Amino acid sequence: MNGEAQSLRPYPGMNPLRGTRPGIGDKDAPRPLDLTGRERQLRGAMQAMSHVAARFARAARRTLPFLVRRRARLAPEAVYICDTGSMRDTGEGPTFEVMLESEELGAWGSLSLNADAIALVLEGSLGGREGASLSALANELTLAQRALVGRIARSLAEDFASAVREEAGLSLAIISCHALAAGDPKDQPGPDGLAVDCLFQGIPGSPTITVSISAEALEAAAREHEVEQPASADPRMTEAVRDVPVEVVVELGRITLGLRRVLGLKVGQVLRLPTAVDDPVTVRVAGINKFAGSPVISRGQLSVEIKGRHGE
């Protein structure tokens, strides 16, 4: 266990007393002993934050259209408890930070782009070459760089606020948006929060967007927003229903053709679907859209990996 722990790199905002970032369902990573019981108390909020991060990553795909061109995507990692008191220094390279607040429950939120993410946004927005390594930035952004990154960072923060509103019914508004030079102190938004690092998969370097929100406010909002489940029926009937076969269909895409073209179809012709190779596919259960997934190859067979619930 000690050998594994020594190989782990520290994460931004990681409390050394808590160790690595604990995530919901993360079985492989070593987990620290939570002496305070804080993780158990916030389990519902951590689950809600995981859903918020997934919603944000999907919305950011529209805000950052160059990701499709580069065949990359934004992938959220596990939720972790961040100690905002230790998140005081930007570290190496400039960062860009957007702060959000809400009068409801005294909530705060933040969105931060590290130096590699800033370089990616700048090069992607200006049509940088696909596959090229990210250019190094100076310790402080120029006025033109701040303006461009600020516009995109605000759009990303709005995506984050929308994800929080849809998941927990909590409204956040942007209150500040600014660049920080290397070594500048960060704002301290409030007490401990929950954070997720969203990594750009398929991009060289380590571009990361970190989203965070006050833990207690998210927990309270998620609890109020939760739909009350109906009373369960006879447990014997519930168990019997579990054995009923249900048809599961994975839809790669659909198109509409005129009858003339359908009658003229021949062997060897190719029908193009309006779906990109990295677009999510819909999984229908008993004819109802239930999940979103992505096509993968498993043991030589075409398969689908479930990524989330439909519409989240």
CSV table of C-alpha atoms in Angstrom, one decimal:
chain,number,residue,atom,x,y,z
A,1,MET,CA,0.0,0.0,0.0
A,2,ASN,CA,2.9,2.4,0.8
A,3,GLY,CA,4.5,1.7,-2.5
A,4,GLU,CA,1.3,2.6,-4.4
A,5,ALA,CA,0.7,5.7,-2.4
A,6,GLN,CA,4.2,7.0,-3.1
A,7,SER,CA,3.6,6.8,-6.9
A,8,LEU,CA,0.6,9.0,-6.8
A,9,ARG,CA,1.1,12.6,-7.9
A,10,PRO,CA,-0.6,15.4,-5.8
A,11,TYR,CA,-3.7,17.0,-7.3
A,12,PRO,CA,-4.7,20.7,-7.1
A,13,GLY,CA,-6.6,21.4,-4.0
A,14,MET,CA,-5.8,18.0,-2.5
A,15,ASN,CA,-5.7,18.1,1.3
A,16,PRO,CA,-2.6,16.1,2.4
A,17,LEU,CA,-4.6,14.7,5.4
A,18,ARG,CA,-7.1,13.3,3.0
A,19,GLY,CA,-4.7,11.9,0.4
A,20,THR,CA,-6.0,11.1,-3.1
A,21,ARG,CA,-9.3,12.2,-4.5
A,22,PRO,CA,-12.0,9.7,-3.4
A,23,GLY,CA,-14.4,9.0,-6.1
A,24,ILE,CA,-17.8,7.2,-6.3
A,25,GLY,CA,-17.3,3.7,-7.6
A,26,ASP,CA,-13.5,4.0,-8.0
A,27,LYS,CA,-12.4,0.5,-7.0
A,28,ASP,CA,-8.8,0.4,-8.4
A,29,ALA,CA,-7.3,3.6,-6.9
A,30,PRO,CA,-6.1,3.3,-3.2
A,31,ARG,CA,-8.4,5.1,-0.9
A,32,PRO,CA,-7.4,7.0,2.3
A,33,LEU,CA,-8.9,6.4,5.6
A,34,ASP,CA,-11.6,9.1,6.1
A,35,LEU,CA,-11.2,9.8,9.9
A,36,THR,CA,-13.8,12.7,9.8
A,37,GLY,CA,-16.5,10.7,8.1
A,38,ARG,CA,-16.9,13.7,5.7
A,39,GLU,CA,-17.1,11.5,2.6
A,40,ARG,CA,-19.9,9.5,4.1
A,41,GLN,CA,-21.8,12.6,5.0
A,42,LEU,CA,-21.5,14.0,1.4
A,43,ARG,CA,-22.1,10.8,-0.5
A,44,GLY,CA,-25.4,12.2,-1.9
A,45,ALA,CA,-23.7,15.4,-3.0
A,46,MET,CA,-20.8,13.6,-4.5
A,47,GLN,CA,-23.2,11.5,-6.6
A,48,ALA,CA,-25.0,14.7,-7.7
A,49,MET,CA,-21.6,16.4,-8.5
A,50,SER,CA,-20.7,13.4,-10.7
A,51,HIS,CA,-23.8,13.9,-12.7
A,52,VAL,CA,-23.2,17.6,-12.9
A,53,ALA,CA,-19.7,17.0,-14.3
A,54,ALA,CA,-21.0,14.6,-16.9
A,55,ARG,CA,-23.7,17.1,-18.0
A,56,PHE,CA,-21.0,19.8,-18.2
A,57,ALA,CA,-18.6,17.7,-20.3
A,58,ARG,CA,-21.4,17.1,-22.8
A,59,ALA,CA,-22.3,20.8,-23.0
A,60,ALA,CA,-18.7,21.8,-23.4
A,61,ARG,CA,-18.5,19.8,-26.6
A,62,ARG,CA,-20.7,22.5,-28.2
A,63,THR,CA,-18.8,25.3,-26.6
A,64,LEU,CA,-15.5,23.9,-27.9
A,65,PRO,CA,-16.3,22.8,-31.5
A,66,PHE,CA,-12.6,22.3,-32.3
A,67,LEU,CA,-12.7,19.1,-30.2
A,68,VAL,CA,-14.6,17.3,-32.9
A,69,ARG,CA,-12.0,18.3,-35.5
A,70,ARG,CA,-9.2,17.1,-33.2
A,71,ARG,CA,-11.2,13.9,-32.3
A,72,ALA,CA,-10.9,14.7,-28.7
A,73,ARG,CA,-13.4,14.9,-25.8
A,74,LEU,CA,-13.7,16.3,-22.3
A,75,ALA,CA,-13.8,13.4,-19.8
A,76,PRO,CA,-14.6,14.1,-16.1
A,77,GLU,CA,-12.6,12.2,-13.5
A,78,ALA,CA,-13.8,11.2,-10.0
A,79,VAL,CA,-15.3,13.6,-7.6
A,80,TYR,CA,-13.1,14.7,-4.7
A,81,ILE,CA,-13.4,16.9,-1.6
A,82,CYS,CA,-11.3,20.0,-2.1
A,83,ASP,CA,-10.1,22.2,0.7
A,84,THR,CA,-10.4,25.8,-0.7
A,85,GLY,CA,-8.0,27.0,2.0
A,86,SER,CA,-5.2,25.0,0.4
A,87,MET,CA,-6.1,26.2,-3.2
A,88,ARG,CA,-4.2,29.5,-2.8
A,89,ASP,CA,-1.5,29.4,-5.4
A,90,THR,CA,-1.8,29.0,-9.2
A,91,GLY,CA,1.4,27.0,-9.4
A,92,GLU,CA,3.3,26.9,-12.7
A,93,GLY,CA,2.0,28.8,-15.7
A,94,PRO,CA,-1.0,31.2,-15.9
A,95,THR,CA,-4.6,30.0,-15.1
A,96,PHE,CA,-8.0,31.5,-15.8
A,97,GLU,CA,-10.7,31.4,-13.2
A,98,VAL,CA,-14.4,32.1,-13.2
A,99,MET,CA,-16.3,32.6,-9.9
A,100,LEU,CA,-20.0,32.0,-9.5
A,101,GLU,CA,-22.4,32.6,-6.6
A,102,SER,CA,-26.0,32.1,-5.7
A,103,GLU,CA,-28.1,33.7,-3.0
A,104,GLU,CA,-29.8,30.3,-2.5
A,105,LEU,CA,-28.2,28.4,0.4
A,106,GLY,CA,-25.1,30.7,0.2
A,107,ALA,CA,-23.8,28.6,-2.7
A,108,TRP,CA,-20.5,29.3,-4.6
A,109,GLY,CA,-19.0,27.7,-7.6
A,110,SER,CA,-15.8,28.0,-9.7
A,111,LEU,CA,-14.4,27.0,-13.0
A,112,SER,CA,-10.7,27.0,-13.6
A,113,LEU,CA,-8.5,26.4,-16.7
A,114,ASN,CA,-4.9,25.4,-16.2
A,115,ALA,CA,-2.1,26.7,-18.5
A,116,ASP,CA,-2.4,23.7,-21.0
A,117,ALA,CA,-6.2,24.2,-21.2
A,118,ILE,CA,-5.7,27.9,-21.9
A,119,ALA,CA,-3.1,27.1,-24.7
A,120,LEU,CA,-5.6,24.6,-26.2
A,121,VAL,CA,-8.5,27.1,-26.2
A,122,LEU,CA,-6.3,29.7,-27.8
A,123,GLU,CA,-4.9,27.4,-30.5
A,124,GLY,CA,-8.2,25.6,-31.1
A,125,SER,CA,-10.2,28.9,-31.5
A,126,LEU,CA,-7.6,30.3,-33.9
A,127,GLY,CA,-7.5,27.2,-36.0
A,128,GLY,CA,-4.3,25.6,-34.8
A,129,ARG,CA,-2.9,22.5,-36.5
A,130,GLU,CA,-4.5,19.2,-35.6
A,131,GLY,CA,-2.1,16.9,-33.6
A,132,ALA,CA,0.4,19.7,-32.9
A,133,SER,CA,1.8,20.0,-29.4
A,134,LEU,CA,0.5,22.9,-27.3
A,135,SER,CA,2.6,26.0,-27.4
A,136,ALA,CA,4.1,27.2,-24.1
A,137,LEU,CA,2.6,30.3,-22.6
A,138,ALA,CA,4.3,33.2,-20.9
A,139,ASN,CA,3.7,33.5,-17.1
A,140,GLU,CA,1.1,36.2,-17.8
A,141,LEU,CA,-1.5,36.4,-20.6
A,142,THR,CA,-1.6,39.3,-23.0
A,143,LEU,CA,-4.7,41.5,-23.3
A,144,ALA,CA,-5.8,39.8,-26.5
A,145,GLN,CA,-5.3,36.3,-25.0
A,146,ARG,CA,-7.3,37.4,-21.9
A,147,ALA,CA,-10.2,38.6,-24.0
A,148,LEU,CA,-10.4,35.5,-26.1
A,149,VAL,CA,-10.0,33.0,-23.2
A,150,GLY,CA,-12.4,35.1,-21.1
A,151,ARG,CA,-15.2,34.9,-23.7
A,152,ILE,CA,-14.9,31.1,-23.9
A,153,ALA,CA,-14.4,30.6,-20.2
A,154,ARG,CA,-17.7,32.5,-19.5
A,155,SER,CA,-19.5,30.2,-22.0
A,156,LEU,CA,-18.0,27.2,-20.2
A,157,ALA,CA,-19.1,28.6,-16.8
A,158,GLU,CA,-22.6,29.1,-18.2
A,159,ASP,CA,-22.5,25.4,-19.2
A,160,PHE,CA,-21.5,24.5,-15.7
A,161,ALA,CA,-24.2,26.6,-14.1
A,162,SER,CA,-26.8,25.1,-16.4
A,163,ALA,CA,-25.6,21.6,-15.4
A,164,VAL,CA,-26.0,22.5,-11.7
A,165,ARG,CA,-29.4,23.9,-12.3
A,166,GLU,CA,-30.7,20.9,-14.2
A,167,GLU,CA,-29.2,18.4,-11.7
A,168,ALA,CA,-29.9,20.1,-8.4
A,169,GLY,CA,-32.2,23.0,-9.2
A,170,LEU,CA,-29.6,25.5,-7.9
A,171,SER,CA,-29.0,28.7,-9.8
A,172,LEU,CA,-25.5,30.1,-10.1
A,173,ALA,CA,-24.5,33.4,-11.6
A,174,ILE,CA,-21.1,34.6,-12.8
A,175,ILE,CA,-19.6,37.3,-10.5
A,176,SER,CA,-16.0,37.5,-11.7
A,177,CYS,CA,-13.8,36.3,-14.6
A,178,HIS,CA,-10.1,36.9,-14.6
A,179,ALA,CA,-6.7,35.6,-15.6
A,180,LEU,CA,-4.0,34.8,-12.9
A,181,ALA,CA,-0.3,34.9,-13.6
A,182,ALA,CA,2.0,32.2,-12.3
A,183,GLY,CA,2.3,32.4,-8.6
A,184,ASP,CA,-0.7,34.8,-8.1
A,185,PRO,CA,-2.9,34.0,-5.1
A,186,LYS,CA,-6.3,32.5,-5.9
A,187,ASP,CA,-9.7,33.7,-4.5
A,188,GLN,CA,-10.9,31.7,-1.6
A,189,PRO,CA,-14.6,31.2,-2.4
A,190,GLY,CA,-15.8,29.6,0.8
A,191,PRO,CA,-15.7,26.5,2.9
A,192,ASP,CA,-14.9,23.0,1.6
A,193,GLY,CA,-16.3,22.0,-1.7
A,194,LEU,CA,-16.6,19.2,-4.2
A,195,ALA,CA,-14.5,19.4,-7.3
A,196,VAL,CA,-14.0,17.4,-10.6
A,197,ASP,CA,-11.1,17.6,-12.9
A,198,CYS,CA,-12.2,17.3,-16.5
A,199,LEU,CA,-9.4,16.1,-18.8
A,200,PHE,CA,-9.1,16.6,-22.5
A,201,GLN,CA,-8.6,13.1,-23.9
A,202,GLY,CA,-6.8,12.9,-27.2
A,203,ILE,CA,-4.8,16.1,-26.7
A,204,PRO,CA,-1.1,16.1,-25.8
A,205,GLY,CA,0.0,17.6,-22.5
A,206,SER,CA,-2.4,17.8,-19.6
A,207,PRO,CA,-5.1,20.4,-20.3
A,208,THR,CA,-7.6,20.4,-17.5
A,209,ILE,CA,-10.8,22.3,-16.6
A,210,THR,CA,-11.6,22.0,-12.9
A,211,VAL,CA,-15.2,22.7,-11.7
A,212,SER,CA,-16.1,23.0,-8.1
A,213,ILE,CA,-19.0,23.9,-5.9
A,214,SER,CA,-19.8,24.3,-2.2
A,215,ALA,CA,-20.5,20.8,-0.9
A,216,GLU,CA,-23.2,21.6,1.7
A,217,ALA,CA,-25.2,23.8,-0.7
A,218,LEU,CA,-25.1,21.2,-3.4
A,219,GLU,CA,-26.2,18.5,-0.9
A,220,ALA,CA,-29.1,20.5,0.4
A,221,ALA,CA,-30.2,21.5,-3.2
A,222,ALA,CA,-29.9,18.0,-4.5
A,223,ARG,CA,-32.0,16.7,-1.6
A,224,GLU,CA,-34.7,19.2,-2.2
A,225,HIS,CA,-34.6,18.6,-5.9
A,226,GLU,CA,-34.9,14.8,-5.6
A,227,VAL,CA,-38.2,13.4,-6.8
A,228,GLU,CA,-39.9,11.3,-4.1
A,229,GLN,CA,-40.0,7.7,-5.1
A,230,PRO,CA,-43.4,5.9,-5.0
A,231,ALA,CA,-44.0,3.3,-2.3
A,232,SER,CA,-42.7,-0.1,-3.4
A,233,ALA,CA,-45.1,-2.9,-4.2
A,234,ASP,CA,-45.2,-6.6,-3.1
A,235,PRO,CA,-41.5,-7.6,-3.0
A,236,ARG,CA,-42.4,-11.0,-4.4
A,237,MET,CA,-43.9,-9.3,-7.5
A,238,THR,CA,-40.9,-7.1,-7.8
A,239,GLU,CA,-38.6,-10.1,-7.8
A,240,ALA,CA,-40.7,-11.9,-10.4
A,241,VAL,CA,-40.6,-8.9,-12.8
A,242,ARG,CA,-36.8,-9.0,-12.7
A,243,ASP,CA,-36.9,-12.2,-14.8
A,244,VAL,CA,-39.0,-10.8,-17.6
A,245,PRO,CA,-37.0,-10.6,-20.8
A,246,VAL,CA,-36.7,-7.1,-22.2
A,247,GLU,CA,-35.4,-6.2,-25.7
A,248,VAL,CA,-32.4,-3.8,-25.6
A,249,VAL,CA,-31.6,-2.0,-28.9
A,250,VAL,CA,-28.5,0.1,-29.6
A,251,GLU,CA,-29.2,2.7,-32.4
A,252,LEU,CA,-26.1,3.8,-34.3
A,253,GLY,CA,-28.1,6.3,-36.3
A,254,ARG,CA,-31.1,6.8,-38.6
A,255,ILE,CA,-31.8,8.5,-41.8
A,256,THR,CA,-34.8,9.3,-44.0
A,257,LEU,CA,-34.8,8.2,-47.7
A,258,GLY,CA,-37.2,8.9,-50.4
A,259,LEU,CA,-39.1,5.8,-51.8
A,260,ARG,CA,-37.4,6.3,-55.2
A,261,ARG,CA,-33.9,6.0,-53.6
A,262,VAL,CA,-35.0,3.0,-51.5
A,263,LEU,CA,-36.2,1.1,-54.6
A,264,GLY,CA,-32.9,1.9,-56.3
A,265,LEU,CA,-30.7,0.6,-53.5
A,266,LYS,CA,-28.1,-2.0,-54.6
A,267,VAL,CA,-25.6,-4.3,-52.9
A,268,GLY,CA,-22.4,-2.4,-52.2
A,269,GLN,CA,-23.9,1.1,-51.8
A,270,VAL,CA,-23.1,3.0,-48.6
A,271,LEU,CA,-25.6,4.8,-46.5
A,272,ARG,CA,-24.1,7.7,-44.6
A,273,LEU,CA,-25.5,8.2,-41.1
A,274,PRO,CA,-25.7,11.7,-39.5
A,275,THR,CA,-23.5,10.4,-36.7
A,276,ALA,CA,-19.8,10.9,-36.2
A,277,VAL,CA,-17.6,8.0,-35.1
A,278,ASP,CA,-17.2,9.5,-31.6
A,279,ASP,CA,-20.8,10.6,-31.1
A,280,PRO,CA,-22.8,8.9,-28.3
A,281,VAL,CA,-25.3,6.3,-29.4
A,282,THR,CA,-28.8,5.7,-27.9
A,283,VAL,CA,-29.6,2.6,-26.0
A,284,ARG,CA,-33.4,1.8,-26.0
A,285,VAL,CA,-34.9,-0.6,-23.4
A,286,ALA,CA,-38.3,-1.9,-24.4
A,287,GLY,CA,-38.6,0.9,-27.0
A,288,ILE,CA,-37.8,3.7,-24.6
A,289,ASN,CA,-34.6,5.8,-24.7
A,290,LYS,CA,-32.8,4.9,-21.5
A,291,PHE,CA,-29.0,5.3,-21.9
A,292,ALA,CA,-26.3,7.0,-23.9
A,293,GLY,CA,-23.2,5.0,-24.8
A,294,SER,CA,-20.3,4.8,-27.2
A,295,PRO,CA,-19.4,2.0,-29.6
A,296,VAL,CA,-16.3,-0.1,-28.6
A,297,ILE,CA,-14.7,-3.4,-29.5
A,298,SER,CA,-14.8,-6.1,-26.8
A,299,ARG,CA,-13.3,-9.5,-27.3
A,300,GLY,CA,-13.5,-9.0,-31.1
A,301,GLN,CA,-17.2,-8.1,-31.0
A,302,LEU,CA,-18.9,-4.7,-31.7
A,303,SER,CA,-20.2,-3.6,-28.3
A,304,VAL,CA,-21.5,-0.5,-26.5
A,305,GLU,CA,-20.1,1.1,-23.3
A,306,ILE,CA,-22.8,2.8,-21.2
A,307,LYS,CA,-21.7,6.4,-20.5
A,308,GLY,CA,-24.8,7.7,-18.7
A,309,ARG,CA,-28.6,8.0,-18.7
A,310,HIS,CA,-30.4,9.4,-21.7
A,311,GLY,CA,-31.0,13.1,-21.5
A,312,GLU,CA,-28.5,13.8,-18.6
